[in-house]
């Protein structure tokens, strides 16, 4: 399943972020705690390389707490201030302003000594589509300021939000990156709903999810649907069992796999399969090592082709 989704408005968003990044002191990025690496936009590391960084691990209530702790340390070691949160319930919300003030304390003191007081902290809020950014802002501000929606890509333009006299927030539309380095990243984004379901095949997505869960946590599927299978079972057969268990039938008594697929993904996203994290730092290390090896092999093949061409030309 090849996934690529980069609507035109996201290109405009990236350009806008490049133009406005100089106006902010801090970049606050929301990631999905179930897929912290895959839901983190790598473009921001270059755009915000000279800015303070706060990472909000949203939907932490849906992720494995032990895995979230591992990810927190991973990103803290890279210089991020990490806050676990649940934007819907407001958990962790109060830590954001405090963290921003702590990061800016030295700069604010220097400005105060130069006679500049009440200079507001300016932060940019960023995140991929459907990660909960608008929900966070609405809860953070205390009123419905940013639009929210079940489908990715609702926020379309930038907007400054004044929270207090000393804190201003620049909201940006959800943004992905033009090309996923690894298709596993695209799949995990699709699993959690960050990519519009309308462009995906439900059955293929569900079987890919089952295949991933065979490694991560097959027991959660067995328990949720009361079915039995081993970890070498065909994902399609597992989906058939889910349809049978739920009584989803088509004419001719055939299992309704489309309905079963949509129910499986909806229930995963709603936390009904349990608190499941789909990746760990060690998985990413392995993925990056494989990527490096592929690049080395490609570079070697390119050199050999050039040498062969040069030899023939001479």
Short mmCIF file of C-alpha atoms in Angstrom, two decimals:
data_model
loop_
_atom_site.label_atom_id
_atom_site.label_comp_id
_atom_site.label_asym_id
_atom_site.label_seq_id
_atom_site.Cartn_x
_atom_site.Cartn_y
_atom_site.Cartn_z
CA UNK A 1 0.00 0.00 0.00
CA UNK A 2 1.73 3.16 -1.22
CA UNK A 3 0.67 6.30 0.66
CA UNK A 4 1.37 9.85 -0.43
CA UNK A 5 -0.79 12.83 0.53
CA UNK A 6 0.30 16.43 0.26
CA UNK A 7 -2.58 18.80 -0.68
CA UNK A 8 -1.69 22.14 -2.22
CA UNK A 9 -2.57 24.13 0.90
CA UNK A 10 0.22 22.31 2.76
CA UNK A 11 2.80 23.71 0.33
CA UNK A 12 1.45 27.19 1.09
CA UNK A 13 1.61 26.46 4.82
CA UNK A 14 5.26 25.49 4.68
CA UNK A 15 6.06 28.69 2.78
CA UNK A 16 4.13 30.72 5.35
CA UNK A 17 5.97 29.02 8.21
CA UNK A 18 9.31 29.82 6.58
CA UNK A 19 8.27 33.46 6.31
CA UNK A 20 6.99 33.80 9.90
CA UNK A 21 9.37 31.58 11.90
CA UNK A 22 11.53 34.64 12.67
CA UNK A 23 8.59 36.23 14.53
CA UNK A 24 8.44 33.54 17.23
CA UNK A 25 10.62 32.49 20.15
CA UNK A 26 9.27 28.98 20.61
CA UNK A 27 7.91 26.28 18.34
CA UNK A 28 5.34 24.05 20.02
CA UNK A 29 4.72 20.82 18.13
CA UNK A 30 1.95 18.34 18.81
CA UNK A 31 2.66 14.70 18.06
CA UNK A 32 0.52 11.62 18.49
CA UNK A 33 1.85 9.70 21.52
CA UNK A 34 1.01 6.42 19.76
CA UNK A 35 3.44 7.26 16.93
CA UNK A 36 5.73 10.04 18.22
CA UNK A 37 8.36 9.68 15.53
CA UNK A 38 6.04 9.08 12.58
CA UNK A 39 3.76 12.00 13.55
CA UNK A 40 6.66 14.42 14.00
CA UNK A 41 7.32 16.61 10.99
CA UNK A 42 11.05 16.39 10.16
CA UNK A 43 10.83 19.68 8.23
CA UNK A 44 10.35 21.52 11.52
CA UNK A 45 13.80 20.52 12.76
CA UNK A 46 15.35 22.61 9.99
CA UNK A 47 12.79 25.43 10.15
CA UNK A 48 13.06 25.77 13.94
CA UNK A 49 16.72 24.90 14.45
CA UNK A 50 17.43 28.12 16.39
CA UNK A 51 14.20 28.14 18.41
CA UNK A 52 13.18 26.68 21.73
CA UNK A 53 11.16 23.52 21.21
CA UNK A 54 8.24 22.14 23.20
CA UNK A 55 6.79 18.80 22.21
CA UNK A 56 3.26 17.94 23.30
CA UNK A 57 2.64 14.19 23.39
CA UNK A 58 -1.08 14.36 22.66
CA UNK A 59 -3.50 11.43 22.98
CA UNK A 60 -1.20 9.98 25.64
CA UNK A 61 -4.29 8.35 27.14
CA UNK A 62 -4.39 6.09 24.05
CA UNK A 63 -0.70 5.16 24.20
CA UNK A 64 1.17 2.64 26.34
CA UNK A 65 2.42 4.64 29.38
CA UNK A 66 5.73 2.76 29.55
CA UNK A 67 6.38 3.44 25.86
CA UNK A 68 5.49 7.12 26.32
CA UNK A 69 8.06 7.38 29.11
CA UNK A 70 10.70 5.93 26.77
CA UNK A 71 9.79 8.41 24.05
CA UNK A 72 9.81 11.32 26.51
CA UNK A 73 13.42 10.58 27.46
CA UNK A 74 14.34 10.08 23.79
CA UNK A 75 13.14 13.57 22.81
CA UNK A 76 14.37 15.26 25.99
CA UNK A 77 17.84 13.96 25.17
CA UNK A 78 17.49 15.80 21.85
CA UNK A 79 16.72 19.11 23.56
CA UNK A 80 12.92 19.15 23.57
CA UNK A 81 10.77 20.07 26.56
CA UNK A 82 8.26 17.21 26.51
CA UNK A 83 4.75 17.34 27.99
CA UNK A 84 2.34 14.40 28.04
CA UNK A 85 -1.21 15.53 27.47
CA UNK A 86 -4.78 14.81 26.45
CA UNK A 87 -6.18 17.81 24.61
CA UNK A 88 -9.78 16.61 24.88
CA UNK A 89 -9.70 16.41 28.67
CA UNK A 90 -7.21 19.21 29.19
CA UNK A 91 -4.66 16.99 30.92
CA UNK A 92 -1.19 18.56 30.89
CA UNK A 93 -2.52 21.84 29.54
CA UNK A 94 -1.32 23.96 32.46
CA UNK A 95 2.29 22.87 31.96
CA UNK A 96 2.60 24.48 28.52
CA UNK A 97 2.67 28.15 29.61
CA UNK A 98 4.98 27.38 32.52
CA UNK A 99 7.38 25.51 30.23
CA UNK A 100 7.40 28.42 27.76
CA UNK A 101 8.12 30.95 30.52
CA UNK A 102 10.94 28.81 31.90
CA UNK A 103 12.55 28.51 28.48
CA UNK A 104 12.28 32.25 27.91
CA UNK A 105 13.27 33.36 31.45
CA UNK A 106 16.83 34.33 30.58
CA UNK A 107 15.86 36.29 27.47
CA UNK A 108 13.01 38.06 29.29
CA UNK A 109 15.39 39.09 32.08
CA UNK A 110 17.86 40.52 29.57
CA UNK A 111 15.07 42.53 27.93
CA UNK A 112 13.87 43.75 31.33
CA UNK A 113 17.35 45.06 32.16
CA UNK A 114 17.28 47.00 28.90
CA UNK A 115 13.99 48.59 29.94
CA UNK A 116 11.71 46.43 27.81
CA UNK A 117 8.96 45.03 29.99
CA UNK A 118 5.80 43.10 29.14
CA UNK A 119 7.31 41.88 25.87
CA UNK A 120 5.07 38.92 24.97
CA UNK A 121 6.37 35.42 24.44
CA UNK A 122 5.48 34.40 20.92
CA UNK A 123 5.08 30.75 20.05
CA UNK A 124 4.15 28.94 16.86
CA UNK A 125 1.90 25.91 17.26
CA UNK A 126 2.40 23.22 14.64
CA UNK A 127 1.41 19.64 14.01
CA UNK A 128 0.33 17.21 11.33
CA UNK A 129 -3.37 16.97 10.41
CA UNK A 130 -5.74 15.39 12.91
CA UNK A 131 -3.18 15.29 15.72
CA UNK A 132 -5.47 17.39 17.95
CA UNK A 133 -3.96 20.84 17.43
CA UNK A 134 -7.26 22.72 17.11
CA UNK A 135 -8.72 20.86 20.08
CA UNK A 136 -5.64 21.81 22.12
CA UNK A 137 -5.94 25.48 21.17
CA UNK A 138 -9.66 25.60 21.98
CA UNK A 139 -9.06 24.07 25.39
CA UNK A 140 -5.93 26.15 26.01
CA UNK A 141 -7.60 29.44 25.13
CA UNK A 142 -10.85 28.51 26.87
CA UNK A 143 -13.16 29.21 23.97
CA UNK A 144 -13.74 27.97 20.44
CA UNK A 145 -11.08 29.93 18.56
CA UNK A 146 -9.70 27.33 16.16
CA UNK A 147 -11.92 25.14 14.02
CA UNK A 148 -12.03 21.43 14.76
CA UNK A 149 -13.09 18.49 12.66
CA UNK A 150 -12.90 14.73 12.38
CA UNK A 151 -11.21 14.95 8.99
CA UNK A 152 -7.61 16.11 8.54
CA UNK A 153 -6.90 19.55 7.13
CA UNK A 154 -9.61 21.77 8.65
CA UNK A 155 -7.42 24.73 9.66
CA UNK A 156 -6.55 26.59 6.46
CA UNK A 157 -4.79 29.85 7.38
CA UNK A 158 -2.54 31.29 10.05
CA UNK A 159 -4.01 33.19 12.97
CA UNK A 160 -2.50 34.94 15.99
CA UNK A 161 -4.19 34.14 19.29
CA UNK A 162 -3.53 36.36 22.30
CA UNK A 163 -3.74 34.25 25.44
CA UNK A 164 -2.51 36.69 28.06
CA UNK A 165 -0.67 39.99 27.97
CA UNK A 166 2.65 38.11 27.91
CA UNK A 167 1.80 35.19 25.64
CA UNK A 168 0.78 35.01 21.96
CA UNK A 169 0.24 31.90 19.87
CA UNK A 170 0.52 31.61 16.09
CA UNK A 171 -1.70 28.81 14.82
CA UNK A 172 -0.87 27.08 11.53
CA UNK A 173 -2.75 24.52 9.45
CA UNK A 174 -1.80 20.88 9.87
CA UNK A 175 1.10 20.02 7.61
CA UNK A 176 2.65 16.78 6.41
CA UNK A 177 5.83 16.57 4.35
CA UNK A 178 6.01 16.03 0.59
CA UNK A 179 7.48 12.53 0.59
CA UNK A 180 7.60 9.91 3.32
CA UNK A 181 11.10 8.50 3.71
CA UNK A 182 9.67 5.12 4.65
CA UNK A 183 6.26 3.73 3.77
CA UNK A 184 5.91 2.39 7.32
CA UNK A 185 5.67 6.04 8.43
CA UNK A 186 2.84 6.63 5.98
CA UNK A 187 1.03 3.50 7.15
CA UNK A 188 1.22 4.46 10.82
CA UNK A 189 -0.10 7.93 10.01
CA UNK A 190 -2.98 6.28 8.16
CA UNK A 191 -3.65 3.90 11.06
CA UNK A 192 -4.13 6.80 13.48
CA UNK A 193 -6.27 8.87 11.10
CA UNK A 194 -3.73 11.55 10.17
CA UNK A 195 -4.29 10.84 6.48
CA UNK A 196 -7.71 11.33 4.96
CA UNK A 197 -9.54 7.98 4.87
CA UNK A 198 -11.29 9.03 1.67
CA UNK A 199 -8.11 8.42 -0.33
CA UNK A 200 -7.40 5.02 1.25
CA UNK A 201 -8.77 1.54 0.63
CA UNK A 202 -10.37 0.45 3.92
CA UNK A 203 -9.70 -3.28 3.56
CA UNK A 204 -6.07 -2.82 2.54
CA UNK A 205 -5.51 -0.41 5.43
CA UNK A 206 -7.09 -2.83 7.91
CA UNK A 207 -5.03 -5.81 6.72
CA UNK A 208 -1.86 -3.70 6.92
CA UNK A 209 -2.87 -2.74 10.47
CA UNK A 210 -3.46 -6.38 11.40
CA UNK A 211 -0.09 -7.27 9.93
CA UNK A 212 1.56 -4.57 12.07
CA UNK A 213 -0.31 -5.68 15.19
CA UNK A 214 0.92 -9.25 14.67
CA UNK A 215 4.29 -7.90 15.77
CA UNK A 216 3.24 -5.17 18.20
CA UNK A 217 0.33 -6.69 20.14
CA UNK A 218 -1.75 -9.46 18.53
CA UNK A 219 -3.48 -10.24 21.83
CA UNK A 220 -5.45 -6.99 21.77
CA UNK A 221 -7.24 -8.10 18.58
CA UNK A 222 -7.88 -11.61 19.92
CA UNK A 223 -9.40 -10.25 23.12
CA UNK A 224 -11.44 -7.46 21.53
CA UNK A 225 -13.16 -9.70 18.99
CA UNK A 226 -13.02 -13.05 20.76
CA UNK A 227 -11.15 -14.74 17.93
CA UNK A 228 -8.19 -17.09 17.74
CA UNK A 229 -5.23 -16.94 15.35
CA UNK A 230 -1.46 -17.35 15.43
CA UNK A 231 1.06 -14.70 14.44
CA UNK A 232 1.71 -16.29 11.05
CA UNK A 233 -1.97 -16.12 10.07
CA UNK A 234 -2.90 -14.22 6.91
CA UNK A 235 -4.20 -10.72 7.87
CA UNK A 236 -7.07 -11.19 5.41
CA UNK A 237 -8.20 -14.29 7.29
CA UNK A 238 -8.07 -12.40 10.59
CA UNK A 239 -10.26 -9.69 9.06
CA UNK A 240 -12.70 -12.41 7.96
CA UNK A 241 -12.81 -13.68 11.55
CA UNK A 242 -13.55 -10.17 12.82
CA UNK A 243 -16.45 -9.89 10.36
CA UNK A 244 -17.78 -13.28 11.45
CA UNK A 245 -17.43 -12.42 15.14
CA UNK A 246 -19.41 -9.21 14.68
CA UNK A 247 -21.99 -10.82 12.39
CA UNK A 248 -21.16 -8.60 9.44
CA UNK A 249 -22.63 -10.39 6.41
CA UNK A 250 -23.28 -9.61 2.76
CA UNK A 251 -25.75 -11.32 0.47
CA UNK A 252 -24.87 -14.97 0.02
CA UNK A 253 -23.62 -15.13 3.62
CA UNK A 254 -20.24 -13.68 2.63
CA UNK A 255 -18.35 -11.74 5.33
CA UNK A 256 -18.67 -7.97 4.99
CA UNK A 257 -14.97 -7.15 5.04
CA UNK A 258 -15.46 -3.46 4.26
CA UNK A 259 -17.58 -2.96 7.37
CA UNK A 260 -15.23 -5.06 9.49
CA UNK A 261 -12.25 -3.03 8.26
CA UNK A 262 -13.88 0.29 9.16
CA UNK A 263 -14.95 -0.96 12.59
CA UNK A 264 -11.43 -2.25 13.33
CA UNK A 265 -9.81 1.08 12.50
CA UNK A 266 -12.48 3.11 14.30
CA UNK A 267 -12.12 1.01 17.44
CA UNK A 268 -8.33 1.22 17.38
CA UNK A 269 -8.44 4.99 17.01
CA UNK A 270 -10.99 5.23 19.80
CA UNK A 271 -8.81 3.25 22.21
CA UNK A 272 -11.17 0.27 22.38
CA UNK A 273 -8.34 -2.15 21.60
CA UNK A 274 -6.36 -0.83 24.56
CA UNK A 275 -3.51 1.64 25.08
CA UNK A 276 -1.23 0.75 22.19
CA UNK A 277 1.94 2.46 20.97
CA UNK A 278 2.87 1.45 17.42
CA UNK A 279 6.58 2.29 17.51
CA UNK A 280 9.55 2.63 19.85
CA UNK A 281 12.90 4.42 19.47
CA UNK A 282 14.62 1.09 18.82
CA UNK A 283 12.31 0.53 15.82
CA UNK A 284 13.31 3.91 14.43
CA UNK A 285 17.02 3.18 14.93
CA UNK A 286 16.57 -0.01 12.93
CA UNK A 287 14.58 1.80 10.24
CA UNK A 288 17.21 4.52 9.89
CA UNK A 289 20.00 1.91 9.73
CA UNK A 290 18.15 0.15 6.91
CA UNK A 291 17.66 3.46 5.13
CA UNK A 292 21.38 4.25 5.44
CA UNK A 293 22.25 0.82 4.05
CA UNK A 294 19.90 1.34 1.10
CA UNK A 295 21.46 4.71 0.37
CA UNK A 296 24.96 3.20 0.47
CA UNK A 297 23.92 0.44 -1.90
CA UNK A 298 22.30 2.95 -4.25
CA UNK A 299 25.40 5.17 -4.20
CA UNK A 300 27.59 2.16 -4.95
CA UNK A 301 25.34 1.09 -7.84
CA UNK A 302 25.41 4.65 -9.23
CA UNK A 303 29.21 4.72 -9.08
CA UNK A 304 29.41 1.37 -10.85
CA UNK A 305 27.01 2.53 -13.58
CA UNK A 306 29.01 5.71 -14.14
CA UNK A 307 32.26 3.76 -14.27
CA UNK A 308 30.76 1.31 -16.77
CA UNK A 309 29.44 4.16 -18.90
CA UNK A 310 32.80 5.91 -18.83
CA UNK A 311 34.56 2.67 -19.76
CA UNK A 312 32.26 2.12 -22.77
CA UNK A 313 32.62 5.73 -23.85
CA UNK A 314 36.41 5.45 -23.86
#
